[in-house]
Coordinates of N, CA and C in Angstrom, one line a residue:
M19 N 107.2 108.4 29.1 CA 107.1 107.0 28.5 C 107.0 106.1 29.7
L20 N 106.3 104.9 29.4 CA 106.1 103.7 30.5 C 107.5 103.3 30.9
K21 N 108.4 103.1 29.8 CA 109.7 102.6 30.2 C 110.4 103.5 31.2
D22 N 110.3 104.8 31.1 CA 110.9 105.7 32.1 C 110.3 105.6 33.4
D23 N 108.8 105.5 33.4 CA 108.3 105.3 34.7 C 108.7 104.1 35.5
V24 N 108.9 103.1 34.7 CA 109.1 101.7 35.4 C 110.6 101.9 36.0
Q25 N 111.5 102.5 35.2 CA 112.9 102.7 35.6 C 113.0 103.6 37.0
Q26 N 112.1 104.6 37.0 CA 112.1 105.5 38.2 C 111.5 104.8 39.4
T27 N 110.6 103.9 39.1 CA 110.0 103.1 40.2 C 110.7 101.9 40.6
D28 N 111.5 101.4 39.9 CA 112.4 100.2 40.2 C 113.1 100.4 41.4
Q29 N 113.8 101.4 41.5 CA 114.8 101.7 42.7 C 113.8 101.7 44.0
L30 N 112.7 102.4 43.9 CA 111.8 102.5 45.0 C 111.2 101.1 45.4
A31 N 110.9 100.3 44.4 CA 110.4 98.9 44.7 C 111.4 98.0 45.4
D32 N 112.7 98.2 44.8 CA 113.7 97.5 45.4 C 113.9 97.7 46.9
E33 N 113.9 99.1 47.2 CA 114.0 99.6 48.6 C 113.0 99.0 49.5
L34 N 111.7 99.1 49.0 CA 110.6 98.6 49.8 C 110.6 97.1 50.0
I35 N 111.0 96.3 49.0 CA 111.1 94.9 49.2 C 112.3 94.6 50.2
A36 N 113.3 95.4 50.1 CA 114.5 95.1 51.2 C 114.0 95.4 52.5
R37 N 113.2 96.4 52.7 CA 112.8 96.8 54.1 C 111.8 95.7 54.6
I38 N 111.0 95.1 53.7 CA 110.0 94.2 54.2 C 110.7 92.9 54.6
E39 N 111.8 92.5 53.7 CA 112.6 91.4 54.1 C 113.4 91.5 55.3
H40 N 113.8 92.7 55.5 CA 114.5 93.0 56.8 C 113.6 92.8 58.1
L41 N 112.4 93.3 57.8 CA 111.3 93.2 58.9 C 111.0 91.7 59.1
L42 N 110.9 91.0 58.1 CA 110.5 89.5 58.3 C 111.7 88.8 59.1
E43 N 112.9 89.2 58.7 CA 114.0 88.4 59.3 C 114.1 88.8 60.7
N44 N 113.7 89.9 61.2 CA 113.8 90.3 62.7 C 112.5 90.2 63.4
T45 N 111.5 89.4 63.0 CA 110.2 89.2 63.7 C 110.0 87.7 64.0
E46 N 109.5 87.4 64.9 CA 109.1 86.0 65.3 C 107.9 85.5 64.4
P47 N 108.1 84.1 64.1 CA 107.0 83.6 63.4 C 105.6 83.8 63.9
S48 N 104.7 84.0 63.1 CA 103.2 84.3 63.6 C 102.4 84.3 62.3
P49 N 101.1 84.3 62.5 CA 100.2 84.3 61.3 C 100.4 85.6 60.6
D50 N 100.6 86.7 61.2 CA 100.8 88.0 60.5 C 102.1 87.9 59.7
H51 N 103.1 87.2 60.4 CA 104.3 87.0 59.6 C 104.2 86.2 58.4
E52 N 103.5 85.1 58.5 CA 103.2 84.3 57.3 C 102.4 85.1 56.2
N53 N 101.4 85.9 56.6 CA 100.8 86.7 55.6 C 101.5 87.6 54.9
L54 N 102.5 88.3 55.7 CA 103.3 89.3 55.1 C 104.3 88.8 54.1
E55 N 104.8 87.5 54.4 CA 105.7 86.7 53.5 C 104.9 86.4 52.1
K56 N 103.6 86.0 52.2 CA 102.9 85.6 51.0 C 102.7 87.1 50.2
R57 N 102.3 88.1 50.9 CA 102.2 89.3 50.1 C 103.4 89.9 49.6
L58 N 104.6 89.6 50.1 CA 105.8 90.0 49.7 C 106.1 89.2 48.4
E59 N 106.0 88.0 48.4 CA 106.2 87.1 47.3 C 105.3 87.5 46.1
D60 N 104.0 87.7 46.4 CA 103.1 88.2 45.3 C 103.4 89.5 44.6
M61 N 104.0 90.5 45.5 CA 104.4 91.8 45.1 C 105.6 91.5 44.1
K62 N 106.6 90.7 44.5 CA 107.8 90.5 43.8 C 107.4 89.9 42.3
M63 N 106.4 88.9 42.3 CA 106.1 88.3 41.1 C 105.3 89.4 40.2
R64 N 104.6 90.1 40.7 CA 103.7 91.1 39.9 C 104.7 92.1 39.4
W65 N 105.6 92.5 40.2 CA 106.6 93.6 39.8 C 107.4 93.1 38.7
Q66 N 107.9 91.9 38.7 CA 108.7 91.3 37.7 C 108.0 91.1 36.4
T67 N 106.6 90.9 36.5 CA 105.8 90.7 35.3 C 105.7 92.1 34.7
V68 N 105.5 93.2 35.5 CA 105.3 94.6 34.8 C 106.7 94.8 34.1
K69 N 107.8 94.6 34.7 CA 109.1 94.9 34.1 C 109.4 94.2 32.9
S70 N 108.9 92.9 32.8 CA 109.1 92.0 31.7 C 108.3 92.5 30.5
K71 N 106.9 92.8 30.8 CA 106.0 93.3 29.7 C 106.5 94.6 29.2
T72 N 107.0 95.4 30.0 CA 107.5 96.8 29.7 C 108.7 96.7 28.7
A73 N 109.6 95.7 29.1 CA 110.8 95.5 28.3 C 110.4 94.9 26.9
D74 N 109.5 94.0 26.9 CA 109.0 93.5 25.7 C 108.4 94.6 24.7
R75 N 107.6 95.4 25.3 CA 106.9 96.4 24.5 C 107.9 97.4 24.0
Q76 N 108.8 97.8 24.8 CA 109.9 98.8 24.4 C 110.6 98.2 23.2
A77 N 111.0 96.9 23.2 CA 111.8 96.2 22.2 C 110.9 96.2 20.8
E78 N 109.6 96.0 21.0 CA 108.8 96.1 19.9 C 108.6 97.4 19.3
I79 N 108.5 98.3 20.1 CA 108.4 99.8 19.6 C 109.8 100.1 18.9
D80 N 110.9 99.8 19.5 CA 112.2 100.1 18.9 C 112.3 99.5 17.5
T81 N 111.7 98.3 17.5 CA 111.9 97.6 16.2 C 111.0 98.2 15.1
H82 N 109.9 98.7 15.4 CA 108.9 99.3 14.3 C 109.1 100.8 14.2
A83 N 109.8 101.4 15.1 CA 110.0 103.0 15.0 C 110.4 103.4 13.7
P84 N 111.4 102.9 13.0 CA 111.6 103.4 11.7 C 110.6 103.5 10.7
V85 N 109.8 102.5 10.7 CA 108.6 102.3 9.9 C 107.6 103.5 10.2
L86 N 107.4 103.5 11.5 CA 106.4 104.7 12.0 C 106.9 105.9 11.6
H87 N 108.2 106.3 11.8 CA 108.8 107.6 11.4 C 108.6 107.9 10.0
E88 N 109.0 106.9 9.1 CA 108.9 107.1 7.7 C 107.5 107.2 7.2
F89 N 106.5 106.6 7.8 CA 105.2 106.8 7.4 C 104.7 108.2 7.8
H90 N 105.0 108.6 9.1 CA 104.4 109.9 9.5 C 105.2 111.0 8.7
D91 N 106.4 110.9 8.5 CA 107.1 111.9 7.7 C 106.6 112.1 6.4
D92 N 106.1 110.9 5.7 CA 105.6 111.0 4.4 C 104.2 111.5 4.3
V93 N 103.3 111.2 5.4 CA 101.9 111.5 5.1 C 101.6 112.7 6.2
G94 N 102.4 113.1 7.0 CA 102.1 114.2 8.1 C 101.4 115.3 7.5
D95 N 102.0 116.0 6.4 CA 101.4 117.2 5.9 C 99.9 116.9 5.2
F96 N 100.0 115.8 4.5 CA 98.6 115.3 3.8 C 97.6 115.1 4.9
S97 N 98.0 114.4 6.0 CA 97.0 114.1 7.0 C 96.4 115.5 7.7
T98 N 97.3 116.3 7.9 CA 96.9 117.6 8.5 C 95.9 118.4 7.4
W99 N 96.3 118.4 6.2 CA 95.5 119.1 5.2 C 94.0 118.5 5.2
L100 N 94.1 117.1 5.1 CA 92.8 116.4 5.0 C 91.8 116.7 6.2
R101 N 92.4 116.7 7.4 CA 91.6 117.0 8.7 C 91.1 118.4 8.5
D102 N 91.8 119.3 8.1 CA 91.4 120.8 8.0 C 90.3 120.9 6.9
L103 N 90.4 120.0 5.8 CA 89.3 120.2 4.8 C 88.0 119.5 5.3
D104 N 88.2 118.5 6.1 CA 87.0 117.8 6.8 C 86.3 118.7 7.7
K105 N 87.1 119.6 8.5 CA 86.6 120.5 9.4 C 85.9 121.7 8.7
N106 N 86.5 122.1 7.6 CA 86.0 123.2 6.8 C 84.7 122.9 6.2
L107 N 84.5 121.6 5.7 CA 83.3 121.1 5.1 C 82.3 120.9 6.1
S108 N 82.6 120.5 7.3 CA 81.5 120.4 8.4 C 81.0 121.7 8.9
T109 N 81.7 122.7 8.7 CA 81.2 124.1 9.4 C 80.6 124.9 8.2
Q110 N 80.3 124.4 7.1 CA 79.7 125.2 5.9 C 78.1 125.5 6.4
E111 N 77.8 126.7 5.9 CA 76.3 127.1 6.2 C 75.4 126.2 5.4
P112 N 74.2 126.2 5.8 CA 73.1 125.5 5.2 C 72.9 126.1 3.8
I113 N 72.4 125.4 2.8 CA 72.2 125.8 1.4 C 71.2 127.0 1.4
G114 N 71.5 128.1 0.8 CA 70.7 129.2 0.7 C 69.3 129.0 -0.1
C115 N 68.6 130.1 -0.1 CA 67.2 130.1 -0.8 C 67.1 130.9 -2.1
D116 N 68.1 131.9 -2.2 CA 68.1 132.7 -3.5 C 69.2 132.4 -4.3
V117 N 69.1 132.7 -5.7 CA 70.0 132.2 -6.6 C 71.4 132.8 -6.3
R118 N 71.5 134.1 -5.9 CA 72.8 134.7 -5.7 C 73.6 134.0 -4.6
S119 N 73.0 133.8 -3.4 CA 73.7 133.1 -2.4 C 74.0 131.6 -2.7
I120 N 73.1 131.0 -3.4 CA 73.6 129.6 -3.9 C 74.7 129.5 -4.8
C121 N 74.8 130.6 -5.7 CA 75.9 130.5 -6.7 C 77.2 130.8 -5.8
K122 N 77.1 131.6 -4.9 CA 78.3 131.9 -4.0 C 78.7 130.6 -3.3
Q123 N 77.8 129.8 -2.8 CA 78.1 128.5 -2.1 C 78.6 127.6 -3.1
Q124 N 78.2 127.7 -4.4 CA 78.8 126.7 -5.4 C 80.1 127.0 -5.8
D125 N 80.5 128.3 -5.8 CA 82.0 128.8 -6.0 C 82.8 128.1 -4.8
Q126 N 82.3 128.2 -3.6 CA 83.1 127.8 -2.4 C 83.2 126.2 -2.6
S127 N 82.1 125.5 -3.0 CA 82.2 124.0 -3.1 C 83.1 123.5 -4.2
N128 N 83.0 124.3 -5.3 CA 83.9 124.0 -6.5 C 85.3 124.3 -6.1
S129 N 85.7 125.2 -5.2 CA 87.0 125.4 -4.8 C 87.5 124.3 -4.0
L130 N 86.6 123.8 -3.1 CA 87.0 122.7 -2.3 C 87.2 121.4 -3.2
L131 N 86.3 121.2 -4.1 CA 86.5 120.1 -5.0 C 87.8 120.1 -5.8
S132 N 88.2 121.4 -6.2 CA 89.5 121.5 -7.0 C 90.7 121.2 -6.1
E133 N 90.5 121.6 -4.8 CA 91.5 121.4 -3.9 C 91.7 119.9 -3.6
L134 N 90.5 119.2 -3.5 CA 90.6 117.7 -3.3 C 91.4 117.0 -4.4
E135 N 91.0 117.4 -5.7 CA 91.5 116.8 -6.9 C 93.1 117.0 -7.0
K136 N 93.4 118.3 -6.5 CA 94.9 118.7 -6.5 C 95.7 117.8 -5.6
H137 N 95.1 117.4 -4.5 CA 95.9 116.5 -3.6 C 95.7 115.1 -3.7
K138 N 95.0 114.7 -4.8 CA 94.8 113.3 -5.1 C 96.1 112.5 -5.3
P139 N 97.1 113.1 -5.9 CA 98.4 112.3 -6.0 C 99.0 112.0 -4.8
E140 N 98.9 112.9 -3.7 CA 99.4 112.6 -2.3 C 98.6 111.5 -1.7
Y141 N 97.3 111.4 -1.9 CA 96.5 110.3 -1.3 C 96.9 109.1 -2.0
E142 N 97.2 109.0 -3.3 CA 97.7 107.8 -3.9 C 99.0 107.4 -3.5
K143 N 99.9 108.3 -3.1 CA 101.2 108.0 -2.6 C 101.0 107.4 -1.2
V144 N 100.1 107.8 -0.4 CA 99.8 107.2 0.8 C 99.5 105.7 0.7
Q145 N 98.6 105.5 -0.3 CA 98.2 104.1 -0.6 C 99.3 103.3 -1.0
E146 N 100.2 103.8 -1.9 CA 101.4 103.1 -2.4 C 102.4 102.7 -1.2
L147 N 102.6 103.8 -0.3 CA 103.5 103.5 0.8 C 102.9 102.4 1.7
A148 N 101.6 102.4 1.9 CA 101.0 101.3 2.8 C 101.1 99.9 2.1
N149 N 100.9 99.9 0.8 CA 101.0 98.7 0.1 C 102.5 98.2 0.0
A150 N 103.3 99.1 0.0 CA 104.8 98.7 0.0 C 105.2 98.1 1.3
I151 N 104.7 98.7 2.4 CA 105.0 98.2 3.8 C 104.4 96.8 3.9
S152 N 103.2 96.6 3.4 CA 102.5 95.3 3.5 C 103.2 94.3 2.7
K153 N 103.8 94.6 1.6 CA 104.5 93.7 0.8 C 105.9 93.3 1.2
N154 N 106.6 94.3 1.7 CA 108.0 94.2 2.1 C 108.3 93.8 3.5
K155 N 107.4 94.3 4.3 CA 107.5 94.2 5.8 C 106.2 93.8 6.3
P156 N 105.7 92.6 6.1 CA 104.4 92.1 6.6 C 104.3 92.1 8.1
G157 N 105.4 92.0 8.8 CA 105.4 92.0 10.3 C 105.1 93.2 10.9
E158 N 105.2 94.4 10.0 CA 104.9 95.8 10.6 C 103.7 96.4 10.0
V159 N 102.8 95.6 9.3 CA 101.7 96.2 8.6 C 100.6 96.8 9.7
Y160 N 100.4 96.1 10.8 CA 99.5 96.5 11.9 C 100.0 97.7 12.5
V161 N 101.2 98.1 12.4 CA 101.7 99.3 13.1 C 101.1 100.6 12.3
I162 N 100.9 100.6 11.0 CA 100.3 101.8 10.2 C 98.9 101.5 9.7
E163 N 98.6 100.3 10.0 CA 97.1 99.9 9.5 C 96.1 100.9 10.0
A164 N 96.0 101.2 11.4 CA 95.0 102.0 11.9 C 95.1 103.5 11.3
Q165 N 96.4 104.1 11.1 CA 96.5 105.3 10.5 C 96.0 105.4 9.1
F166 N 96.4 104.3 8.4 CA 96.0 104.4 7.0 C 94.5 104.3 6.8
Q167 N 93.9 103.4 7.6 CA 92.5 103.2 7.5 C 91.7 104.5 7.8
H168 N 92.2 105.2 8.9 CA 91.6 106.4 9.2 C 91.7 107.5 8.0
L169 N 92.8 107.7 7.4 CA 93.0 108.5 6.2 C 92.1 108.1 5.2
N170 N 92.0 106.9 4.8 CA 91.3 106.3 3.8 C 89.8 106.7 4.0
K171 N 89.4 106.3 5.1 CA 87.9 106.6 5.5 C 87.6 108.0 5.3
L172 N 88.5 108.9 5.9 CA 88.2 110.4 5.8 C 88.3 110.9 4.4
W173 N 89.2 110.3 3.6 CA 89.3 110.8 2.1 C 88.0 110.5 1.5
N174 N 87.5 109.3 1.6 CA 86.3 108.8 0.9 C 85.0 109.6 1.5
S175 N 85.0 109.9 2.7 CA 83.9 110.6 3.3 C 83.9 112.1 2.7
V176 N 85.0 112.7 2.8 CA 85.0 114.1 2.2 C 84.7 114.1 0.7
S177 N 85.2 113.2 0.0 CA 84.8 113.0 -1.4 C 83.3 112.8 -1.7
V178 N 82.7 112.0 -0.9 CA 81.3 111.8 -1.1 C 80.5 113.0 -0.7
R179 N 80.8 113.7 0.5 CA 80.1 114.7 0.9 C 80.2 116.0 0.0
L180 N 81.4 116.2 -0.6 CA 81.5 117.3 -1.5 C 80.7 117.1 -2.8
K181 N 80.7 115.9 -3.3 CA 80.0 115.6 -4.5 C 78.4 115.7 -4.2
N182 N 78.0 115.3 -3.1 CA 76.6 115.4 -2.7 C 76.1 116.8 -2.6
R183 N 77.0 117.6 -1.9 CA 76.6 119.0 -1.8 C 76.7 119.8 -3.1
E184 N 77.4 119.3 -4.0 CA 77.4 120.0 -5.4 C 76.1 119.6 -6.1
K185 N 75.6 118.5 -5.9 CA 74.3 118.1 -6.6 C 73.2 118.9 -5.9
Q186 N 73.2 118.8 -4.5 CA 72.2 119.6 -3.8 C 72.2 121.1 -4.2
L187 N 73.3 121.8 -4.3 CA 73.4 123.1 -4.7 C 72.8 123.4 -6.0
E188 N 73.1 122.5 -7.0 CA 72.6 122.6 -8.3 C 71.1 122.5 -8.4
S189 N 70.6 121.5 -7.6 CA 69.2 121.3 -7.6 C 68.4 122.5 -6.9
A190 N 69.1 122.9 -5.8 CA 68.5 124.2 -5.2 C 68.5 125.5 -6.0
K191 N 69.6 125.6 -6.9 CA 69.8 126.7 -7.8 C 68.5 126.6 -8.9
N192 N 68.4 125.4 -9.4 CA 67.2 125.3 -10.4 C 66.0 125.6 -9.8
A193 N 65.7 125.2 -8.6 CA 64.4 125.4 -7.9 C 64.1 126.9 -7.6
A194 N 65.3 127.5 -7.4 CA 65.1 129.1 -7.1 C 64.9 129.8 -8.4
K195 N 65.6 129.4 -9.4 CA 65.3 130.0 -10.9 C 63.8 129.9 -11.2
T196 N 63.3 128.5 -11.0 CA 61.9 128.2 -11.3 C 61.0 129.2 -10.6
Y197 N 61.4 129.3 -9.3 CA 60.4 130.1 -8.4 C 60.4 131.7 -8.9
C198 N 61.5 132.1 -9.3 CA 61.7 133.5 -9.7 C 61.0 133.8 -10.9
E199 N 61.1 132.7 -11.9 CA 60.3 132.9 -13.2 C 58.9 132.8 -13.0
A200 N 58.4 132.1 -12.1 CA 56.9 132.0 -11.8 C 56.4 133.2 -11.0
K201 N 57.3 133.7 -10.3 CA 56.9 134.9 -9.4 C 56.7 136.1 -10.2
Q202 N 57.5 136.2 -11.3 CA 57.6 137.5 -12.0 C 56.1 137.9 -12.6
P203 N 55.3 137.1 -13.3 CA 54.0 137.5 -13.8 C 53.1 137.7 -12.7
V204 N 53.2 137.0 -11.6 CA 52.2 137.2 -10.5 C 52.4 138.5 -10.0
Q205 N 53.7 139.0 -9.6 CA 54.0 140.3 -9.3 C 53.5 141.5 -10.2
E206 N 53.4 141.2 -11.5 CA 53.0 142.2 -12.4 C 51.5 142.2 -12.2
L207 N 50.8 141.1 -12.1 CA 49.5 141.2 -12.0 C 49.0 141.9 -10.7
F208 N 49.7 141.6 -9.6 CA 49.4 142.4 -8.3 C 49.6 143.9 -8.5
A209 N 50.5 144.3 -9.2 CA 50.8 145.7 -9.4 C 49.7 146.3 -10.2
R210 N 49.2 145.7 -11.3 CA 48.1 146.2 -12.0 C 46.7 146.3 -11.2
A211 N 46.6 145.3 -10.3 CA 45.5 145.4 -9.4 C 45.5 146.4 -8.5
E212 N 46.7 146.6 -8.0 CA 47.0 147.8 -7.0 C 46.7 149.1 -7.7
E213 N 47.0 149.3 -8.9 CA 46.8 150.5 -9.7 C 45.2 150.7 -9.7
G214 N 44.6 149.8 -10.0 CA 43.1 149.9 -10.1 C 42.4 150.2 -8.8
L215 N 43.1 149.9 -7.6 CA 42.4 150.2 -6.4 C 43.0 151.4 -5.7
T216 N 44.1 152.0 -6.1 CA 44.7 153.1 -5.5 C 44.8 154.3 -6.4
P217 N 44.3 155.4 -6.0 CA 43.5 155.7 -4.8 C 42.1 155.4 -4.8
V218 N 41.5 155.0 -3.8 CA 40.0 154.8 -3.8 C 39.3 156.0 -3.1
E219 N 38.7 156.8 -3.8 CA 38.1 158.0 -3.3 C 36.7 157.9 -2.9
S220 N 36.2 158.7 -2.2 CA 34.7 158.7 -1.7 C 33.9 158.9 -2.8
I221 N 32.8 158.0 -3.0 CA 31.9 158.2 -4.1 C 30.8 159.2 -3.8
G222 N 30.4 159.3 -2.6 CA 29.4 160.3 -2.2 C 28.0 159.9 -2.9
L223 N 27.3 161.0 -3.4 CA 26.0 160.9 -4.1 C 26.0 161.0 -5.5
D224 N 27.2 161.0 -6.1 CA 27.4 161.2 -7.6 C 27.2 159.8 -8.1
L225 N 26.0 159.6 -8.8 CA 25.7 158.3 -9.4 C 26.6 157.8 -10.6
E226 N 26.9 158.8 -11.4 CA 27.9 158.5 -12.5 C 29.1 158.0 -12.2
K227 N 29.7 158.9 -11.1 CA 31.0 158.6 -10.6 C 30.9 157.1 -10.0
A228 N 29.9 156.8 -9.4 CA 29.8 155.4 -8.7 C 29.8 154.4 -9.8
K229 N 29.1 154.5 -10.9 CA 29.1 153.6 -11.9 C 30.6 153.3 -12.5
K230 N 31.3 154.4 -12.7 CA 32.7 154.3 -13.2 C 33.5 153.5 -12.1
E231 N 33.3 153.9 -10.8 CA 34.1 153.1 -9.9 C 33.7 151.6 -9.8
L232 N 32.5 151.3 -10.1 CA 32.1 149.9 -10.0 C 32.7 149.2 -11.2
E233 N 32.8 149.8 -12.4 CA 33.4 149.1 -13.5 C 34.9 148.9 -13.2
T234 N 35.6 149.9 -12.7 CA 37.0 149.7 -12.3 C 37.1 148.5 -11.3
T235 N 36.3 148.5 -10.4 CA 36.4 147.5 -9.4 C 36.1 146.1 -9.9
K236 N 35.3 146.1 -11.0 CA 35.1 144.6 -11.6 C 36.3 144.2 -12.2
V237 N 37.0 145.2 -12.9 CA 38.3 144.8 -13.7 C 39.2 144.3 -12.7
V238 N 39.4 144.9 -11.5 CA 40.4 144.7 -10.5 C 40.0 143.2 -9.9
V239 N 38.7 143.0 -9.7 CA 38.3 141.7 -9.2 C 38.7 140.6 -10.2
L240 N 38.4 140.9 -11.5 CA 38.9 139.8 -12.5 C 40.4 139.6 -12.5
Y241 N 41.2 140.6 -12.3 CA 42.6 140.4 -12.1 C 42.9 139.5 -10.9
L242 N 42.3 139.8 -9.8 CA 42.5 139.1 -8.5 C 42.1 137.7 -8.8
V243 N 41.0 137.4 -9.5 CA 40.6 136.0 -9.7 C 41.6 135.3 -10.5
F244 N 42.0 136.0 -11.6 CA 43.1 135.4 -12.4 C 44.4 135.0 -11.7
I245 N 44.7 136.0 -10.8 CA 46.0 135.7 -9.9 C 45.8 134.5 -9.2
R246 N 44.5 134.4 -8.5 CA 44.3 133.2 -7.7 C 44.5 131.8 -8.5
L247 N 43.9 131.9 -9.7 CA 43.9 130.6 -10.6 C 45.3 130.4 -10.9
F248 N 46.1 131.4 -11.2 CA 47.5 131.3 -11.7 C 48.3 130.6 -10.5
I249 N 48.1 131.2 -9.2 CA 48.8 130.7 -8.1 C 48.3 129.2 -7.8
S250 N 47.1 128.9 -7.9 CA 46.6 127.4 -7.7 C 47.1 126.5 -8.7
K251 N 47.3 127.0 -9.9 CA 47.9 126.2 -11.0 C 49.3 125.8 -10.7
G252 N 50.1 126.9 -10.2 CA 51.5 126.8 -9.8 C 51.6 125.8 -8.8
R253 N 50.8 125.8 -7.8 CA 50.9 124.9 -6.6 C 50.7 123.4 -7.1
A254 N 49.7 123.3 -8.0 CA 49.3 121.9 -8.5 C 50.5 121.4 -9.2
V255 N 51.2 122.2 -10.0 CA 52.5 121.7 -10.8 C 53.4 121.3 -9.8

């Protein structure tokens, strides 16, 4: 602590001042002598200022220490939990692209929301404590103001981010479901087209066989055209 540092240095400063005073007493007047006297007086004044400010600050800390201890004892566990929740939320993975992974992320998000709601009474208790200090001990408000403002902003930030993520996950899940529903008929059409093209045998010189293969190819082409129109329509939507 600063008070301890000043106390440890005080004895050394007194010894240094005493040595300089002894030196001045045993030397003849000269320009250097006068300069040393001025520097000694300046050092004495600055050192006394440091000690005075340190004593005032220590008295202020001693006066407000009970309030600080009370506040930290009451909100310490809540503050640790809230910071951990903020860290957990900040390290979550980006929203997935398939329904299964999105549902898993929704479960995680809902768990965090439930945990936030569970700790809401503790947050309200912090508010009540801060208000009580403001009302009953107005001179000590600034002592806890920074800590309370930090917790208040962190609580609001976590709440907003969790609710926004919940909305984003729901929107992503709906989009993934729509994509799966649109993809199913397209996959079926591709499968039917593949059946018409596989296997493709060598026609050779058999004219009748060539005609049959040509008819089959026409059907496949019609399927592919239909697929193309279906995909184009889906993109337009």
